[in-house]
mmCIF file of C-alpha atoms and ligand atoms in Angstrom:
data_model
loop_
_atom_site.group_PDB
_atom_site.id
_atom_site.type_symbol
_atom_site.label_atom_id
_atom_site.label_comp_id
_atom_site.label_asym_id
_atom_site.label_seq_id
_atom_site.Cartn_x
_atom_site.Cartn_y
_atom_site.Cartn_z
ATOM 1 C CA MET A 1 57.767 240.645 102.836
ATOM 2 C CA THR A 2 55.527 238.118 101.446
ATOM 3 C CA ASN A 3 54.641 234.863 103.671
ATOM 4 C CA GLU A 4 55.661 232.566 101.104
ATOM 5 C CA GLY A 5 59.288 232.120 102.563
ATOM 6 C CA ILE A 6 61.462 229.042 101.630
ATOM 7 C CA GLU A 7 59.975 225.710 102.107
ATOM 8 C CA GLY A 8 61.534 223.862 104.737
ATOM 9 C CA THR A 9 63.277 226.686 106.314
ATOM 10 C CA GLU A 10 62.663 229.858 108.361
ATOM 11 C CA ARG A 11 64.267 233.115 109.123
ATOM 12 C CA PHE A 12 65.053 233.924 112.815
ATOM 13 C CA VAL A 13 67.108 236.208 114.989
ATOM 14 C CA SER A 14 69.938 234.465 116.619
ATOM 15 C CA THR A 15 71.207 235.339 120.196
ATOM 16 C CA ASP A 16 74.985 236.233 118.783
ATOM 17 C CA LYS A 17 74.754 236.538 114.868
ATOM 18 C CA GLY A 18 72.093 238.781 113.995
ATOM 19 C CA ARG A 19 69.377 237.281 111.474
ATOM 20 C CA GLY A 20 69.868 233.844 110.254
ATOM 21 C CA LEU A 21 68.234 230.942 108.686
ATOM 22 C CA ARG A 22 67.200 227.649 110.313
ATOM 23 C CA ALA A 23 65.623 224.236 109.230
ATOM 24 C CA VAL A 24 62.199 223.608 110.124
ATOM 25 C CA ARG A 25 62.269 219.846 108.495
ATOM 26 C CA HIS A 26 64.867 217.264 108.041
ATOM 27 C CA PHE A 27 67.369 217.382 105.148
ATOM 28 C CA SER A 28 69.428 214.665 104.169
ATOM 29 C CA VAL A 29 73.119 214.930 103.091
ATOM 30 C CA GLY A 30 73.146 216.015 99.481
ATOM 31 C CA GLU A 31 69.611 217.469 99.433
ATOM 32 C CA LEU A 32 68.897 220.783 97.852
ATOM 33 C CA VAL A 33 67.690 223.000 100.633
ATOM 34 C CA PHE A 34 67.032 226.085 98.357
ATOM 35 C CA ALA A 35 67.754 227.500 95.022
ATOM 36 C CA CYS A 36 68.103 231.429 94.605
ATOM 37 C CA PRO A 37 68.261 233.290 91.219
ATOM 38 C CA ALA A 38 70.785 236.200 91.313
ATOM 39 C CA TYR A 39 69.339 239.505 91.876
ATOM 40 C CA SER A 40 72.278 241.207 90.161
ATOM 41 C CA TYR A 41 75.415 239.616 88.602
ATOM 42 C CA VAL A 42 78.259 240.452 86.354
ATOM 43 C CA LEU A 43 80.716 238.221 84.332
ATOM 44 C CA THR A 44 84.327 238.840 85.120
ATOM 45 C CA VAL A 45 86.304 240.589 82.222
ATOM 46 C CA ASN A 46 88.934 237.797 81.883
ATOM 47 C CA GLU A 47 86.054 235.244 80.987
ATOM 48 C CA ARG A 48 84.544 237.338 78.274
ATOM 49 C CA GLY A 49 84.079 235.329 75.012
ATOM 50 C CA ALA A 50 84.211 231.980 76.859
ATOM 51 C CA TYR A 51 80.768 232.460 78.857
ATOM 52 C CA CYS A 52 77.477 234.081 77.883
ATOM 53 C CA GLU A 53 77.194 237.417 79.643
ATOM 54 C CA GLN A 54 73.371 236.603 80.284
ATOM 55 C CA CYS A 55 73.020 232.924 81.255
ATOM 56 C CA PHE A 56 76.735 232.283 82.254
ATOM 57 C CA THR A 57 76.793 229.135 79.753
ATOM 58 C CA ARG A 58 80.301 228.201 78.630
ATOM 59 C CA ARG A 59 80.367 227.487 74.770
ATOM 60 C CA GLU A 60 82.610 227.854 71.939
ATOM 61 C CA ASP A 61 80.104 229.483 69.415
ATOM 62 C CA LEU A 62 79.209 232.625 71.213
ATOM 63 C CA PHE A 63 78.759 235.741 69.126
ATOM 64 C CA LYS A 64 79.833 239.039 70.255
ATOM 65 C CA CYS A 65 77.891 242.545 70.605
ATOM 66 C CA GLY A 66 78.255 244.372 67.629
ATOM 67 C CA LYS A 67 78.801 247.679 69.170
ATOM 68 C CA CYS A 68 81.602 247.147 71.981
ATOM 69 C CA LYS A 69 82.743 243.811 70.469
ATOM 70 C CA GLN A 70 83.456 242.969 74.117
ATOM 71 C CA ALA A 71 80.294 241.139 75.364
ATOM 72 C CA TYR A 72 79.448 237.520 73.953
ATOM 73 C CA TYR A 73 76.015 235.700 74.030
ATOM 74 C CA CYS A 74 74.588 232.334 73.061
ATOM 75 C CA ASN A 75 71.932 233.844 70.975
ATOM 76 C CA VAL A 76 69.748 237.021 70.314
ATOM 77 C CA ASP A 77 67.401 236.172 73.185
ATOM 78 C CA CYS A 78 70.460 236.158 75.736
ATOM 79 C CA GLN A 79 71.681 239.405 74.427
ATOM 80 C CA ARG A 80 68.063 241.143 74.484
ATOM 81 C CA GLY A 81 67.919 239.680 78.174
ATOM 82 C CA ASP A 82 71.207 241.240 78.903
ATOM 83 C CA TRP A 83 70.557 244.584 76.982
ATOM 84 C CA SER A 84 68.856 246.596 79.922
ATOM 85 C CA MET A 85 72.071 245.953 82.034
ATOM 86 C CA HIS A 86 74.671 245.888 79.193
ATOM 87 C CA LYS A 87 73.580 249.040 77.402
ATOM 88 C CA MET A 88 75.299 251.355 80.004
ATOM 89 C CA GLU A 89 78.566 249.309 79.926
ATOM 90 C CA CYS A 90 78.445 249.006 76.123
ATOM 91 C CA LEU A 91 78.155 252.905 75.564
ATOM 92 C CA ALA A 92 80.703 253.296 78.433
ATOM 93 C CA MET A 93 83.247 250.857 76.863
ATOM 94 C CA CYS A 94 82.685 252.391 73.306
ATOM 95 C CA ALA A 95 83.515 255.842 74.940
ATOM 96 C CA TYR A 96 86.453 254.890 77.150
ATOM 97 C CA GLY A 97 88.173 252.377 75.109
ATOM 98 C CA GLU A 98 91.307 250.891 76.603
ATOM 99 C CA ASN A 99 90.814 253.357 79.564
ATOM 100 C CA TRP A 100 87.660 251.388 80.760
ATOM 101 C CA CYS A 101 88.637 249.716 83.982
ATOM 102 C CA PRO A 102 86.087 249.753 86.894
ATOM 103 C CA SER A 103 86.583 247.008 89.441
ATOM 104 C CA GLU A 104 84.279 244.130 89.450
ATOM 105 C CA THR A 105 82.405 245.583 92.514
ATOM 106 C CA VAL A 106 82.031 248.848 90.814
ATOM 107 C CA ARG A 107 80.423 246.981 87.778
ATOM 108 C CA LEU A 108 78.159 244.990 90.161
ATOM 109 C CA VAL A 109 76.944 248.146 92.013
ATOM 110 C CA ALA A 110 76.175 249.906 88.701
ATOM 111 C CA ARG A 111 73.832 246.866 88.045
ATOM 112 C CA ILE A 112 72.384 246.922 91.265
ATOM 113 C CA ILE A 113 71.499 250.600 90.868
ATOM 114 C CA LEU A 114 69.933 249.963 87.566
ATOM 115 C CA LYS A 115 68.074 246.963 88.930
ATOM 116 C CA GLN A 116 66.685 248.980 91.927
ATOM 117 C CA LYS A 117 65.345 251.607 89.516
ATOM 118 C CA VAL A 118 62.997 249.167 87.767
ATOM 119 C CA THR A 119 62.178 246.849 90.660
ATOM 120 C CA THR A 120 59.215 248.060 92.912
ATOM 121 C CA GLU A 121 58.415 244.868 94.452
ATOM 122 C CA GLN A 122 60.059 242.099 96.221
ATOM 123 C CA THR A 123 62.020 239.906 93.733
ATOM 124 C CA PRO A 124 62.220 236.089 93.706
ATOM 125 C CA SER A 125 65.711 236.300 95.114
ATOM 126 C CA GLU A 126 64.479 238.046 98.231
ATOM 127 C CA ARG A 127 61.909 235.567 99.890
ATOM 128 C CA LEU A 128 63.337 236.152 103.184
ATOM 129 C CA LEU A 129 65.967 239.049 103.076
ATOM 130 C CA LEU A 130 65.499 242.293 101.095
ATOM 131 C CA LEU A 131 68.730 243.774 99.580
ATOM 132 C CA LYS A 132 67.868 247.180 101.167
ATOM 133 C CA ASP A 133 67.907 245.327 104.580
ATOM 134 C CA PHE A 134 71.469 243.916 104.139
ATOM 135 C CA GLU A 135 73.914 244.386 107.156
ATOM 136 C CA SER A 136 76.504 247.175 106.281
ATOM 137 C CA HIS A 137 78.610 247.307 109.507
ATOM 138 C CA LEU A 138 79.035 251.096 108.484
ATOM 139 C CA ASP A 139 79.654 252.100 111.985
ATOM 140 C CA LYS A 140 82.724 249.593 111.982
ATOM 141 C CA MET A 141 84.536 251.102 108.947
ATOM 142 C CA ASP A 142 88.147 252.306 109.615
ATOM 143 C CA SER A 143 89.867 254.929 107.697
ATOM 144 C CA ILE A 144 91.217 252.393 105.249
ATOM 145 C CA LYS A 145 88.061 250.977 104.468
ATOM 146 C CA ASP A 146 86.672 254.281 104.117
ATOM 147 C CA GLU A 147 89.082 255.470 101.690
ATOM 148 C CA MET A 148 88.641 252.221 99.607
ATOM 149 C CA ASN A 149 84.803 252.835 99.646
ATOM 150 C CA GLN A 150 85.288 256.537 98.620
ATOM 151 C CA ALA A 151 87.453 255.194 95.723
ATOM 152 C CA ASP A 152 84.753 252.889 94.431
ATOM 153 C CA ILE A 153 82.288 255.852 94.530
ATOM 154 C CA ALA A 154 84.595 258.056 92.549
ATOM 155 C CA ALA A 155 85.009 255.149 89.942
ATOM 156 C CA LEU A 156 81.222 254.386 89.772
ATOM 157 C CA HIS A 157 80.796 258.294 89.093
ATOM 158 C CA HIS A 158 83.676 258.330 86.567
ATOM 159 C CA PHE A 159 82.657 255.382 84.475
ATOM 160 C CA TYR A 160 78.901 255.354 84.848
ATOM 161 C CA SER A 161 77.637 258.930 85.590
ATOM 162 C CA ARG A 162 76.981 259.610 81.892
ATOM 163 C CA TYR A 163 75.030 256.433 81.426
ATOM 164 C CA ILE A 164 72.960 256.070 84.719
ATOM 165 C CA SER A 165 70.576 258.755 85.527
ATOM 166 C CA ASP A 166 70.157 259.650 88.982
ATOM 167 C CA ILE A 167 73.005 257.898 90.790
ATOM 168 C CA PRO A 168 71.983 257.995 94.393
ATOM 169 C CA ASP A 169 73.658 260.385 96.762
ATOM 170 C CA ASP A 170 77.294 259.728 98.175
ATOM 171 C CA GLN A 171 75.842 258.598 101.639
ATOM 172 C CA SER A 172 73.546 255.899 99.897
ATOM 173 C CA LEU A 173 76.562 254.782 97.875
ATOM 174 C CA THR A 174 78.714 254.390 100.851
ATOM 175 C CA GLU A 175 76.162 252.155 102.313
ATOM 176 C CA LEU A 176 75.607 250.261 99.270
ATOM 177 C CA PHE A 177 79.147 249.373 98.748
ATOM 178 C CA ALA A 178 79.617 248.385 102.405
ATOM 179 C CA GLN A 179 76.396 246.066 102.139
ATOM 180 C CA VAL A 180 77.858 244.409 98.796
ATOM 181 C CA ASN A 181 81.261 243.912 100.456
ATOM 182 C CA CYS A 182 79.450 242.077 103.241
ATOM 183 C CA ASN A 183 76.880 240.310 101.514
ATOM 184 C CA GLY A 184 78.218 239.585 97.994
ATOM 185 C CA PHE A 185 79.226 236.356 96.327
ATOM 186 C CA THR A 186 81.734 235.365 93.782
ATOM 187 C CA ILE A 187 80.568 232.720 91.362
ATOM 188 C CA GLU A 188 82.740 229.993 90.241
ATOM 189 C CA ASP A 189 82.572 226.956 87.877
ATOM 190 C CA GLU A 190 83.060 223.479 88.606
ATOM 191 C CA GLU A 191 86.731 223.840 88.518
ATOM 192 C CA LEU A 192 86.486 226.768 90.876
ATOM 193 C CA SER A 193 87.680 229.312 88.460
ATOM 194 C CA HIS A 194 86.249 232.670 89.158
ATOM 195 C CA LEU A 195 83.578 233.680 86.553
ATOM 196 C CA GLY A 196 81.990 236.670 88.313
ATOM 197 C CA SER A 197 80.274 238.464 91.174
ATOM 198 C CA ALA A 198 76.674 238.467 92.180
ATOM 199 C CA ILE A 199 73.961 239.266 94.863
ATOM 200 C CA PHE A 200 71.809 236.358 96.348
ATOM 201 C CA PRO A 201 69.918 237.889 99.188
ATOM 202 C CA ASP A 202 68.279 234.857 100.560
ATOM 203 C CA VAL A 203 71.775 233.034 100.561
ATOM 204 C CA ALA A 204 73.391 235.977 102.217
ATOM 205 C CA LEU A 205 70.798 235.380 105.190
ATOM 206 C CA MET A 206 72.839 232.246 106.140
ATOM 207 C CA ASN A 207 75.542 233.157 108.944
ATOM 208 C CA HIS A 208 79.095 231.470 108.861
ATOM 209 C CA SER A 209 80.635 228.459 110.341
ATOM 210 C CA CYS A 210 84.192 226.917 109.716
ATOM 211 C CA ASN A 211 82.290 223.577 110.112
ATOM 212 C CA PRO A 212 79.255 224.532 107.645
ATOM 213 C CA ASN A 213 76.392 222.166 107.164
ATOM 214 C CA VAL A 214 75.572 223.318 103.661
ATOM 215 C CA ILE A 215 77.545 224.682 100.624
ATOM 216 C CA VAL A 216 76.508 226.828 97.814
ATOM 217 C CA THR A 217 77.261 225.891 94.133
ATOM 218 C CA TYR A 218 76.260 227.650 91.039
ATOM 219 C CA LYS A 219 74.191 226.647 87.988
ATOM 220 C CA GLY A 220 74.393 229.527 85.622
ATOM 221 C CA THR A 221 73.496 232.448 87.444
ATOM 222 C CA VAL A 222 71.357 230.426 90.222
ATOM 223 C CA ALA A 223 72.787 229.676 93.430
ATOM 224 C CA GLU A 224 71.936 226.196 94.840
ATOM 225 C CA VAL A 225 72.287 225.632 98.602
ATOM 226 C CA ARG A 226 72.939 221.825 99.518
ATOM 227 C CA ALA A 227 72.950 220.007 102.620
ATOM 228 C CA VAL A 228 76.450 218.477 103.545
ATOM 229 C CA GLN A 229 75.586 217.555 106.977
ATOM 230 C CA GLU A 230 72.252 216.151 108.200
ATOM 231 C CA LEU A 231 69.795 219.064 109.043
ATOM 232 C CA ASN A 232 67.221 218.586 111.694
ATOM 233 C CA PRO A 233 64.208 220.953 112.454
ATOM 234 C CA GLY A 234 65.585 223.720 114.609
ATOM 235 C CA ASP A 235 69.215 223.495 113.235
ATOM 236 C CA GLU A 236 70.758 226.803 112.237
ATOM 237 C CA ILE A 237 71.764 226.642 108.551
ATOM 238 C CA LEU A 238 75.326 227.753 108.131
ATOM 239 C CA ASN A 239 77.773 228.239 105.304
ATOM 240 C CA SER A 240 81.259 228.991 105.080
ATOM 241 C CA TYR A 241 82.317 232.385 103.909
ATOM 242 C CA ILE A 242 85.983 231.828 103.435
ATOM 243 C CA ASP A 243 88.462 229.194 102.268
ATOM 244 C CA LEU A 244 88.426 226.478 104.995
ATOM 245 C CA LEU A 245 92.045 225.072 104.318
ATOM 246 C CA TYR A 246 93.165 228.139 106.449
ATOM 247 C CA PRO A 247 94.370 227.359 109.847
ATOM 248 C CA THR A 248 92.172 229.125 112.728
ATOM 249 C CA GLU A 249 94.146 232.292 113.357
ATOM 250 C CA ASP A 250 94.233 232.884 109.639
ATOM 251 C CA ARG A 251 90.418 232.319 109.255
ATOM 252 C CA LYS A 252 89.708 234.599 112.281
ATOM 253 C CA GLU A 253 91.638 237.427 110.873
ATOM 254 C CA ARG A 254 89.739 237.248 107.445
ATOM 255 C CA LEU A 255 86.494 236.878 109.123
ATOM 256 C CA LEU A 256 87.056 239.911 111.238
ATOM 257 C CA ASP A 257 88.394 242.203 108.573
ATOM 258 C CA SER A 258 85.931 241.205 105.789
ATOM 259 C CA TYR A 259 82.878 240.394 107.996
ATOM 260 C CA PHE A 260 83.403 242.096 111.218
ATOM 261 C CA PHE A 261 82.872 239.177 113.557
ATOM 262 C CA THR A 262 85.014 236.843 115.599
ATOM 263 C CA CYS A 263 83.962 233.075 114.753
ATOM 264 C CA LEU A 264 82.907 230.912 117.796
ATOM 265 C CA CYS A 265 82.305 227.755 116.053
ATOM 266 C CA SER A 266 83.642 224.603 117.387
ATOM 267 C CA GLU A 267 86.394 224.361 114.797
ATOM 268 C CA CYS A 268 87.692 227.705 116.001
ATOM 269 C CA PHE A 269 87.478 226.635 119.468
ATOM 270 C CA THR A 270 89.034 223.184 119.134
ATOM 271 C CA LYS A 271 91.280 223.940 116.226
ATOM 272 C CA SER A 272 91.356 220.098 115.719
ATOM 273 C CA LYS A 273 92.488 220.349 112.099
ATOM 274 C CA ASP A 274 95.100 223.057 112.476
ATOM 275 C CA LYS A 275 98.204 220.854 112.531
ATOM 276 C CA GLU A 276 97.239 219.272 109.326
ATOM 277 C CA LYS A 277 96.347 222.588 107.877
ATOM 278 C CA ILE A 278 99.483 224.010 108.822
ATOM 279 C CA LYS A 279 101.663 220.982 107.560
ATOM 280 C CA ILE A 280 99.880 221.474 104.079
ATOM 281 C CA ARG A 281 100.572 225.207 103.992
ATOM 282 C CA LYS A 282 104.378 224.404 105.115
ATOM 283 C CA ALA A 283 104.643 221.837 102.492
ATOM 284 C CA ASN A 284 103.997 224.488 99.864
ATOM 285 C CA ILE A 285 107.580 224.805 99.030
ATOM 286 C CA PRO A 286 107.715 225.894 95.272
ATOM 287 C CA PRO A 287 108.160 222.922 93.007
ATOM 288 C CA GLU A 288 110.811 222.887 90.216
ATOM 289 C CA PRO A 289 109.635 224.612 86.850
ATOM 290 C CA GLU A 290 109.498 221.415 85.050
ATOM 291 C CA LYS A 291 107.287 219.969 87.366
ATOM 292 C CA ILE A 292 105.055 222.941 87.130
ATOM 293 C CA GLN A 293 105.106 222.562 83.605
ATOM 294 C CA SER A 294 104.015 218.988 83.738
ATOM 295 C CA MET A 295 101.394 219.759 86.306
ATOM 296 C CA ILE A 296 99.922 222.316 84.093
ATOM 297 C CA CYS A 297 99.862 220.018 81.137
ATOM 298 C CA TYR A 298 98.283 217.358 83.289
ATOM 299 C CA ALA A 299 95.499 219.789 84.513
ATOM 300 C CA LYS A 300 94.773 221.041 81.050
ATOM 301 C CA ASN A 301 94.168 217.767 79.879
ATOM 302 C CA LEU A 302 92.086 216.747 82.497
ATOM 303 C CA ILE A 303 89.957 219.823 82.276
ATOM 304 C CA GLU A 304 89.602 219.409 78.397
ATOM 305 C CA GLU A 305 88.614 215.728 78.978
ATOM 306 C CA PHE A 306 86.033 216.662 81.622
ATOM 307 C CA ARG A 307 84.512 219.458 79.408
ATOM 308 C CA ARG A 308 84.352 216.734 76.495
ATOM 309 C CA ALA A 309 82.550 214.294 78.887
ATOM 310 C CA LYS A 310 80.283 216.812 79.908
ATOM 311 C CA HIS A 311 79.482 218.063 76.430
ATOM 312 C CA TYR A 312 78.780 214.609 75.302
ATOM 313 C CA LYS A 313 76.501 213.986 78.326
ATOM 314 C CA ASN A 314 74.698 216.960 77.302
ATOM 315 C CA ILE A 315 74.158 215.758 73.899
ATOM 316 C CA LEU A 316 73.388 212.064 74.317
ATOM 317 C CA LEU A 317 71.257 212.288 77.394
ATOM 318 C CA PRO A 318 67.665 213.604 77.710
ATOM 319 C CA PRO A 319 67.437 216.565 79.935
ATOM 320 C CA ALA A 320 66.096 214.555 82.796
ATOM 321 C CA PHE A 321 69.298 212.639 83.179
ATOM 322 C CA ASN A 322 71.385 216.115 83.261
HETATM 323 C C1 SAM B 1 76.045 238.003 105.055
HETATM 324 S S1 SAM B 1 75.290 238.567 106.574
HETATM 325 C C2 SAM B 1 74.543 237.165 107.505
HETATM 326 C C3 SAM B 1 73.302 237.616 107.752
HETATM 327 C C4 SAM B 1 73.349 238.607 109.194
HETATM 328 N N1 SAM B 1 73.345 237.924 110.294
HETATM 329 C C5 SAM B 1 72.211 239.574 109.093
HETATM 330 O O1 SAM B 1 71.792 239.983 110.051
HETATM 331 O O2 SAM B 1 72.104 240.147 107.911
HETATM 332 C C6 SAM B 1 77.094 238.562 107.389
HETATM 333 C C7 SAM B 1 77.121 239.041 108.799
HETATM 334 O O3 SAM B 1 76.356 238.176 109.773
HETATM 335 C C8 SAM B 1 76.981 238.285 111.094
HETATM 336 N N2 SAM B 1 77.646 236.909 111.211
HETATM 337 C C9 SAM B 1 77.693 235.879 110.285
HETATM 338 N N3 SAM B 1 78.287 234.643 110.573
HETATM 339 C C10 SAM B 1 78.617 234.835 111.980
HETATM 340 C C11 SAM B 1 79.022 234.141 113.165
HETATM 341 N N4 SAM B 1 79.516 232.934 112.926
HETATM 342 N N5 SAM B 1 79.146 234.844 114.115
HETATM 343 C C12 SAM B 1 78.938 236.211 114.326
HETATM 344 N N6 SAM B 1 78.360 236.965 113.509
HETATM 345 C C13 SAM B 1 78.264 236.323 112.210
HETATM 346 C C14 SAM B 1 78.243 239.248 110.820
HETATM 347 O O4 SAM B 1 77.691 240.372 111.433
HETATM 348 C C15 SAM B 1 78.393 239.335 109.289
HETATM 349 O O5 SAM B 1 79.011 240.438 108.962
HETATM 350 ZN ZN1 ZN B 2 73.250 232.603 77.143
HETATM 351 ZN ZN1 ZN B 3 78.247 245.831 73.657
HETATM 352 ZN ZN1 ZN B 4 84.893 229.185 112.998
#
């Protein structure tokens, strides 16, 4: 590990949450705490054709890979940049045709294995935490999780063994899948649509709170961590791992099932917003079909307007204003 770290923060070992990240200077609300490029990432299958596989830019004039005709790029530079990763999928997709259906986690792990082969040094995504040191909670896996893990390993072998030489042994793969499940991120666009999955090691160092003081957003394949509460020297930097619109009992269940811990944050203790959250959930009686149709129409128009405005902003304003 280099001594560079991330300016304004430091890694520490907490009493009850394992390793974590804390502030060593003041950060104001809205301030960028740090940015982290993805170590590995994969565009979700449903967004193929809408986003560039390499830089996750959304544009209408992407061109497709001439071989598999499934992956789309901004230009030759993006295609070249992605080739070392896309190559194995390109060949596999051509060979399997319509039967090519690995899960997004399996696709991401295949990319991590390739990346690990060509990376001998600490990457810019691992200034404070190396992927190989990720928590896996292997000792806490029950038989259901174990079966899911084995199914992922079988799918990795099935779809990729001809295209990746020296796939790690099953014990290493079991650990790698468990690490990805506990430390992986999903990338969303501004409209919160799912774009893909990724590994951001330094972002994964942050522990969870249901009353977080930072949020993570994405610029292409770079994660940005911004303060949503004032941070003072010594404060632990805490992110939320889950949708906070769920009431306490649901959040607890999700955190225990996916991340193997019981949250003891102030919100889980006071449950102060539960009543409102339960009311919102109860109010979720399905609306009439006509109402749904008009809501979809309204949302589509709004999204279209938003994209148009963004497009013009990008064209009309010099980069410094974007
Ligand atoms: C993404 S990792 C965060 C870094 C982790 N503490 C480490 O040492 O690698 C997620 C894991 O951190 C721990 N963790 C995160 N938030 C926690 C919390 N609020 N309370 C207890 N443990 C927590 C859990 O073990 C969880 O599975
Ligand atoms: Zn691109
Ligand atoms: Zn291709
Ligand atoms: Zn909590």
